[in-house]
């Protein structure tokens, strides 16, 4: 059976959005809207797998929504909403809790990392998180999912769940008139050069909202002065920039800044080096400041404007949720038939 092509992805409303989220995820979301019908979700149910301060959670849900819009996702053409407004995510996740095997979840490296030594004390939700992620995608029967490297294992699990559901319920799927396969096996979209943005203080660590030093990251809401200061203070080494990409290999901080420049300017590292090879960092950093301020400044100010109007943001989320619910409701009805639940017609 051919499934309608549809993109789904989610961003967690936790902490500040930074350059890594922008280059690694949101710009890709923006690009995909020309080719696909897209559903972009602020995954608040995922966020509470670890403690979130309630007023802060509300603020960040709206902030991520504002970022989606400010970065250029069209909320009329695409669907932008927050997960908790569409109950079918949690409902399908329960069914998937009963499809996925304990052994599958035990292999999830992100859980192992996040739980660390404190396994006995983390939430059950953190453990079951990948099943909810599978439900997010499959409740829309989405076929394509833009994800970063760190989410590939979760996406594979979504495929395994879809596959097991299709096989376990094959005869019920057929007898209820849903064809041969009910769920598509969603594929990752990894477009363009993998944009892994690293910390400005340590080129071997990912840029992250949980890093204590704010100088390690550029937040989407940083103003021009702050951006300039952070780039000027970014860790580098004393050598000039190399002319070939090969020369970046042993120099993670240089590699990161050149990568950021290339991604912001929509070119390759090689092209950046052909322009700046041999230049000192002081020169290159000035160019990077100008480029960053030119690209991120307007987004930051648009975000700030949008978050000052929560009524507007909430109306976008309500509209998106209503449209998402229509699709999710259809899927959930079918799932109930397939699993053998009796439902109101
Ligand atoms: N787990 C993803 C992250 O932390 C967020 C997410 C939740 C997601 N549901 C999703 C991403 C569905 C893609 C598809 O980045």
Short mmCIF file of C-alpha atoms and ligand atoms in Angstrom, two decimals:
data_model
loop_
_atom_site.label_atom_id
_atom_site.label_comp_id
_atom_site.label_asym_id
_atom_site.label_seq_id
_atom_site.Cartn_x
_atom_site.Cartn_y
_atom_site.Cartn_z
CA UNK A 1 0.00 0.00 0.00
CA UNK A 2 1.27 3.45 -0.82
CA UNK A 3 1.07 5.87 2.07
CA UNK A 4 0.54 9.56 1.59
CA UNK A 5 3.89 11.24 2.11
CA UNK A 6 3.90 13.25 5.28
CA UNK A 7 6.58 14.75 7.48
CA UNK A 8 6.40 14.77 11.26
CA UNK A 9 8.90 16.07 13.74
CA UNK A 10 9.00 17.34 17.28
CA UNK A 11 10.99 19.72 19.43
CA UNK A 12 11.01 19.58 23.22
CA UNK A 13 10.01 22.73 25.08
CA UNK A 14 12.83 22.65 27.60
CA UNK A 15 15.21 25.52 28.18
CA UNK A 16 16.31 28.04 25.59
CA UNK A 17 16.45 27.27 21.91
CA UNK A 18 19.95 27.72 20.57
CA UNK A 19 21.93 27.70 17.35
CA UNK A 20 22.21 23.90 17.49
CA UNK A 21 18.42 23.51 17.46
CA UNK A 22 18.18 26.07 14.69
CA UNK A 23 20.79 24.65 12.32
CA UNK A 24 20.25 21.01 13.28
CA UNK A 25 16.46 20.94 13.18
CA UNK A 26 14.37 24.03 12.56
CA UNK A 27 16.02 25.19 9.30
CA UNK A 28 15.51 21.67 7.96
CA UNK A 29 11.83 21.82 8.93
CA UNK A 30 11.49 25.08 7.05
CA UNK A 31 13.07 23.63 3.89
CA UNK A 32 10.80 20.58 3.89
CA UNK A 33 7.57 22.55 3.75
CA UNK A 34 8.02 23.20 0.03
CA UNK A 35 7.96 19.49 -0.76
CA UNK A 36 5.81 17.86 1.91
CA UNK A 37 2.79 18.30 4.12
CA UNK A 38 4.42 18.81 7.48
CA UNK A 39 3.33 18.46 11.06
CA UNK A 40 5.60 20.12 13.60
CA UNK A 41 4.92 19.42 17.22
CA UNK A 42 6.03 21.02 20.46
CA UNK A 43 6.41 17.81 22.45
CA UNK A 44 5.35 18.84 25.93
CA UNK A 45 4.42 15.28 26.96
CA UNK A 46 8.02 14.31 26.27
CA UNK A 47 9.31 17.27 28.26
CA UNK A 48 7.72 16.10 31.52
CA UNK A 49 9.65 12.82 31.47
CA UNK A 50 12.03 14.90 33.56
CA UNK A 51 10.85 17.56 36.02
CA UNK A 52 9.63 20.83 34.50
CA UNK A 53 8.65 23.89 36.45
CA UNK A 54 5.00 24.51 35.40
CA UNK A 55 5.11 28.26 34.62
CA UNK A 56 8.43 27.78 32.83
CA UNK A 57 6.98 24.91 30.78
CA UNK A 58 4.13 27.13 29.58
CA UNK A 59 6.65 29.80 28.63
CA UNK A 60 8.87 27.45 26.67
CA UNK A 61 5.95 25.82 24.82
CA UNK A 62 5.06 29.28 23.54
CA UNK A 63 8.69 30.12 22.84
CA UNK A 64 9.26 27.06 20.67
CA UNK A 65 6.05 27.86 18.80
CA UNK A 66 7.29 31.42 18.27
CA UNK A 67 10.61 30.05 17.00
CA UNK A 68 8.87 27.82 14.46
CA UNK A 69 6.96 30.80 13.11
CA UNK A 70 9.87 33.26 13.29
CA UNK A 71 12.11 30.83 11.40
CA UNK A 72 9.59 30.67 8.57
CA UNK A 73 7.28 27.70 9.06
CA UNK A 74 3.89 28.70 7.74
CA UNK A 75 1.26 27.78 10.35
CA UNK A 76 -1.54 28.04 7.80
CA UNK A 77 -0.04 25.62 5.31
CA UNK A 78 1.58 23.28 7.82
CA UNK A 79 0.39 22.12 11.21
CA UNK A 80 2.07 23.58 14.30
CA UNK A 81 0.71 22.44 17.65
CA UNK A 82 1.59 21.16 21.10
CA UNK A 83 1.34 17.48 21.82
CA UNK A 84 -0.78 17.58 24.98
CA UNK A 85 -3.71 19.12 23.06
CA UNK A 86 -4.13 15.96 21.00
CA UNK A 87 -4.99 13.13 23.40
CA UNK A 88 -4.43 10.46 20.74
CA UNK A 89 -0.65 10.71 21.21
CA UNK A 90 -0.92 9.36 24.74
CA UNK A 91 -3.63 6.91 23.74
CA UNK A 92 -1.65 5.33 20.92
CA UNK A 93 1.47 5.36 23.10
CA UNK A 94 -0.34 3.05 25.52
CA UNK A 95 -1.11 0.60 22.74
CA UNK A 96 2.55 0.79 21.71
CA UNK A 97 3.62 0.12 25.31
CA UNK A 98 1.94 -3.21 24.73
CA UNK A 99 3.56 -3.77 21.33
CA UNK A 100 7.17 -2.78 22.05
CA UNK A 101 9.27 -5.31 23.97
CA UNK A 102 11.17 -4.58 27.14
CA UNK A 103 14.34 -5.82 25.47
CA UNK A 104 14.00 -3.19 22.73
CA UNK A 105 13.76 -0.33 25.20
CA UNK A 106 16.64 -1.74 27.24
CA UNK A 107 18.88 -1.10 24.25
CA UNK A 108 18.12 2.62 23.98
CA UNK A 109 21.37 4.47 24.49
CA UNK A 110 19.71 7.81 25.23
CA UNK A 111 17.89 6.31 28.20
CA UNK A 112 21.10 4.83 29.52
CA UNK A 113 22.82 8.19 29.19
CA UNK A 114 20.01 10.20 30.73
CA UNK A 115 19.30 7.78 33.56
CA UNK A 116 22.99 7.28 34.35
CA UNK A 117 23.57 5.70 37.71
CA UNK A 118 20.24 6.88 39.05
CA UNK A 119 18.15 4.32 37.18
CA UNK A 120 15.90 3.41 40.10
CA UNK A 121 14.92 7.00 40.48
CA UNK A 122 14.06 8.23 36.99
CA UNK A 123 10.46 8.40 35.81
CA UNK A 124 8.77 5.49 34.08
CA UNK A 125 7.98 8.03 31.37
CA UNK A 126 11.66 8.52 30.60
CA UNK A 127 11.95 4.81 29.95
CA UNK A 128 8.80 4.62 27.81
CA UNK A 129 9.69 7.84 25.95
CA UNK A 130 10.57 6.12 22.65
CA UNK A 131 7.13 4.48 22.52
CA UNK A 132 5.51 7.89 22.81
CA UNK A 133 7.77 9.14 20.05
CA UNK A 134 6.63 6.27 17.84
CA UNK A 135 3.03 7.21 18.61
CA UNK A 136 3.70 10.86 17.67
CA UNK A 137 4.85 9.83 14.24
CA UNK A 138 2.49 6.97 13.56
CA UNK A 139 -0.71 8.59 14.80
CA UNK A 140 -0.36 10.68 11.61
CA UNK A 141 0.98 7.72 9.66
CA UNK A 142 3.88 10.00 8.79
CA UNK A 143 6.37 8.60 6.29
CA UNK A 144 9.33 10.93 6.79
CA UNK A 145 10.94 12.25 9.93
CA UNK A 146 13.73 14.83 9.96
CA UNK A 147 15.89 13.89 12.93
CA UNK A 148 19.39 14.40 14.14
CA UNK A 149 21.93 11.66 14.63
CA UNK A 150 20.97 11.30 18.30
CA UNK A 151 17.37 10.34 17.47
CA UNK A 152 18.11 7.71 14.83
CA UNK A 153 17.89 4.83 17.25
CA UNK A 154 14.49 6.03 18.45
CA UNK A 155 13.30 6.26 14.87
CA UNK A 156 14.44 2.70 14.23
CA UNK A 157 12.40 1.66 17.23
CA UNK A 158 9.38 3.39 15.69
CA UNK A 159 9.88 1.30 12.57
CA UNK A 160 10.11 -1.86 14.66
CA UNK A 161 6.89 -0.98 16.45
CA UNK A 162 5.09 -0.20 13.18
CA UNK A 163 6.33 -3.46 11.72
CA UNK A 164 5.35 -5.58 14.72
CA UNK A 165 1.90 -3.98 14.85
CA UNK A 166 1.40 -4.67 11.13
CA UNK A 167 2.45 -8.30 11.56
CA UNK A 168 0.74 -9.08 14.87
CA UNK A 169 -2.55 -7.65 13.70
CA UNK A 170 -2.26 -8.58 10.01
CA UNK A 171 -5.48 -10.56 9.88
CA UNK A 172 -7.44 -7.96 11.83
CA UNK A 173 -6.06 -5.18 9.63
CA UNK A 174 -7.27 -7.09 6.58
CA UNK A 175 -10.65 -8.12 7.96
CA UNK A 176 -11.40 -4.56 9.04
CA UNK A 177 -10.71 -3.37 5.52
CA UNK A 178 -7.46 -1.53 6.21
CA UNK A 179 -5.43 -3.32 3.56
CA UNK A 180 -2.20 -5.13 4.17
CA UNK A 181 -0.17 -2.76 6.26
CA UNK A 182 -1.70 -0.26 8.58
CA UNK A 183 1.36 1.75 9.55
CA UNK A 184 4.08 2.97 7.19
CA UNK A 185 7.66 2.37 8.28
CA UNK A 186 8.80 5.97 8.81
CA UNK A 187 12.11 6.96 7.30
CA UNK A 188 14.64 9.43 8.62
CA UNK A 189 15.38 12.48 6.51
CA UNK A 190 18.91 13.56 7.00
CA UNK A 191 19.35 16.41 4.58
CA UNK A 192 22.33 18.44 3.77
CA UNK A 193 25.60 18.19 5.65
CA UNK A 194 25.00 16.86 9.15
CA UNK A 195 24.93 20.04 11.14
CA UNK A 196 26.12 19.11 14.57
CA UNK A 197 26.82 22.35 16.32
CA UNK A 198 29.32 22.02 19.12
CA UNK A 199 29.84 24.05 22.29
CA UNK A 200 31.70 27.34 21.78
CA UNK A 201 33.80 26.47 24.82
CA UNK A 202 34.63 22.87 23.97
CA UNK A 203 34.61 21.61 20.40
CA UNK A 204 34.17 18.02 21.51
CA UNK A 205 30.81 18.58 23.23
CA UNK A 206 27.45 19.24 21.58
CA UNK A 207 26.00 22.73 22.03
CA UNK A 208 23.43 22.19 24.72
CA UNK A 209 20.91 24.01 26.85
CA UNK A 210 22.07 22.12 29.92
CA UNK A 211 25.68 23.31 29.75
CA UNK A 212 26.13 25.71 32.71
CA UNK A 213 28.04 28.42 30.82
CA UNK A 214 25.83 30.56 28.61
CA UNK A 215 29.00 31.38 26.64
CA UNK A 216 28.92 27.82 25.30
CA UNK A 217 25.90 28.52 23.11
CA UNK A 218 24.16 31.16 21.04
CA UNK A 219 20.50 31.39 22.01
CA UNK A 220 17.98 32.29 19.34
CA UNK A 221 16.87 35.22 21.48
CA UNK A 222 20.36 36.63 22.09
CA UNK A 223 20.75 40.21 20.88
CA UNK A 224 23.47 41.35 18.49
CA UNK A 225 25.89 42.41 21.25
CA UNK A 226 25.57 39.13 23.06
CA UNK A 227 26.08 37.14 19.86
CA UNK A 228 29.19 39.19 19.05
CA UNK A 229 30.61 38.75 22.53
CA UNK A 230 30.06 35.00 22.56
CA UNK A 231 31.70 34.52 19.17
CA UNK A 232 34.64 36.71 20.13
CA UNK A 233 35.17 34.66 23.28
CA UNK A 234 34.68 31.32 21.53
CA UNK A 235 37.55 28.93 22.09
CA UNK A 236 39.99 28.64 19.17
CA UNK A 237 43.62 27.74 18.68
CA UNK A 238 46.52 30.01 17.73
CA UNK A 239 46.94 28.75 14.14
CA UNK A 240 45.54 30.49 11.07
CA UNK A 241 42.64 28.81 9.28
CA UNK A 242 43.65 25.95 6.96
CA UNK A 243 42.88 26.09 3.25
CA UNK A 244 41.66 22.48 3.05
CA UNK A 245 38.95 20.72 5.04
CA UNK A 246 41.46 18.04 5.97
CA UNK A 247 43.26 20.63 8.09
CA UNK A 248 40.18 20.99 10.36
CA UNK A 249 40.24 17.39 11.51
CA UNK A 250 42.55 17.74 14.50
CA UNK A 251 41.06 21.15 15.38
CA UNK A 252 37.51 20.66 16.73
CA UNK A 253 36.93 24.30 17.68
CA UNK A 254 38.05 25.62 14.29
CA UNK A 255 35.97 22.93 12.61
CA UNK A 256 32.91 23.96 14.58
CA UNK A 257 33.16 27.68 13.76
CA UNK A 258 33.77 26.97 10.07
CA UNK A 259 30.82 24.56 10.13
CA UNK A 260 28.58 27.19 11.69
CA UNK A 261 29.63 29.74 9.08
CA UNK A 262 28.98 27.28 6.26
CA UNK A 263 25.56 26.28 7.59
CA UNK A 264 24.44 29.87 8.20
CA UNK A 265 25.61 30.85 4.74
CA UNK A 266 24.19 27.76 3.04
CA UNK A 267 27.53 26.67 1.66
CA UNK A 268 30.14 24.03 2.39
CA UNK A 269 33.12 24.13 4.71
CA UNK A 270 35.36 23.80 1.67
CA UNK A 271 33.87 26.96 0.19
CA UNK A 272 34.34 28.83 3.46
CA UNK A 273 37.98 27.73 3.62
CA UNK A 274 38.65 28.77 0.07
CA UNK A 275 37.64 32.24 1.17
CA UNK A 276 39.22 32.31 4.64
CA UNK A 277 42.09 29.82 4.37
CA UNK A 278 45.23 31.45 5.80
CA UNK A 279 43.24 34.10 7.69
CA UNK A 280 43.63 34.63 11.43
CA UNK A 281 40.74 33.83 13.72
CA UNK A 282 40.33 37.49 14.59
CA UNK A 283 39.39 38.19 10.95
CA UNK A 284 37.24 35.11 10.56
CA UNK A 285 35.40 35.73 13.81
CA UNK A 286 34.48 39.25 12.69
CA UNK A 287 32.95 37.82 9.53
CA UNK A 288 31.16 35.16 11.57
CA UNK A 289 29.74 37.80 13.91
CA UNK A 290 28.37 39.78 10.97
CA UNK A 291 26.85 36.72 9.37
CA UNK A 292 25.35 35.43 12.62
CA UNK A 293 23.83 38.76 13.52
CA UNK A 294 22.43 39.15 10.01
CA UNK A 295 20.82 35.70 10.07
CA UNK A 296 19.78 35.33 13.70
CA UNK A 297 19.03 38.95 14.64
CA UNK A 298 15.72 39.14 12.74
CA UNK A 299 14.64 35.73 14.06
CA UNK A 300 15.37 36.72 17.64
CA UNK A 301 13.47 39.97 17.40
CA UNK A 302 10.50 38.30 15.69
CA UNK A 303 10.44 35.67 18.45
CA UNK A 304 10.47 38.32 21.13
CA UNK A 305 7.58 40.10 19.43
CA UNK A 306 5.58 36.89 19.10
CA UNK A 307 6.01 35.75 22.70
CA UNK A 308 4.63 39.08 23.86
CA UNK A 309 1.36 38.07 22.26
CA UNK A 310 0.45 34.76 23.94
CA UNK A 311 -3.14 35.09 22.74
CA UNK A 312 -1.92 34.89 19.15
CA UNK A 313 0.50 32.02 19.88
CA UNK A 314 -2.22 30.10 21.69
CA UNK A 315 -4.57 30.59 18.76
CA UNK A 316 -1.98 29.08 16.41
CA UNK A 317 -1.62 26.09 18.74
CA UNK A 318 -5.38 25.69 19.07
CA UNK A 319 -5.87 25.80 15.31
CA UNK A 320 -3.00 23.38 14.70
CA UNK A 321 -4.26 21.03 17.39
CA UNK A 322 -7.74 20.96 15.89
CA UNK A 323 -6.34 20.04 12.48
CA UNK A 324 -3.97 17.47 13.98
CA UNK A 325 -6.84 15.93 16.00
CA UNK A 326 -8.82 15.24 12.85
CA UNK A 327 -6.03 13.09 11.43
CA UNK A 328 -5.07 11.50 14.75
CA UNK A 329 -8.71 10.71 15.54
CA UNK A 330 -9.12 8.77 12.30
CA UNK A 331 -6.01 6.72 12.99
CA UNK A 332 -7.06 5.99 16.55
CA UNK A 333 -10.51 4.82 15.47
CA UNK A 334 -8.90 2.38 13.08
CA UNK A 335 -6.43 1.22 15.73
CA UNK A 336 -9.33 0.49 18.08
CA UNK A 337 -11.04 -1.60 15.40
CA UNK A 338 -7.82 -3.43 14.64
CA UNK A 339 -6.92 -4.16 18.26
CA UNK A 340 -10.46 -5.32 18.99
CA UNK A 341 -11.78 -2.59 21.25
CA UNK A 342 -15.49 -1.78 21.21
CA UNK A 343 -15.93 1.89 20.42
CA UNK A 344 -18.63 4.51 20.15
CA UNK A 345 -19.40 4.98 16.48
N1 LIG B 1 12.84 12.92 20.91
C1 LIG B 1 13.01 14.07 20.09
C2 LIG B 1 14.17 14.92 20.65
O1 LIG B 1 14.45 14.90 21.83
C3 LIG B 1 11.77 14.91 20.05
C4 LIG B 1 10.62 14.16 19.47
C5 LIG B 1 9.53 13.70 20.13
C6 LIG B 1 10.48 13.78 18.10
N2 LIG B 1 8.68 13.06 19.26
C7 LIG B 1 9.24 13.08 18.02
C8 LIG B 1 11.27 13.94 16.97
C9 LIG B 1 8.80 12.54 16.82
C10 LIG B 1 10.83 13.40 15.76
C11 LIG B 1 9.61 12.69 15.69
O2 LIG B 1 14.77 15.64 19.90
#
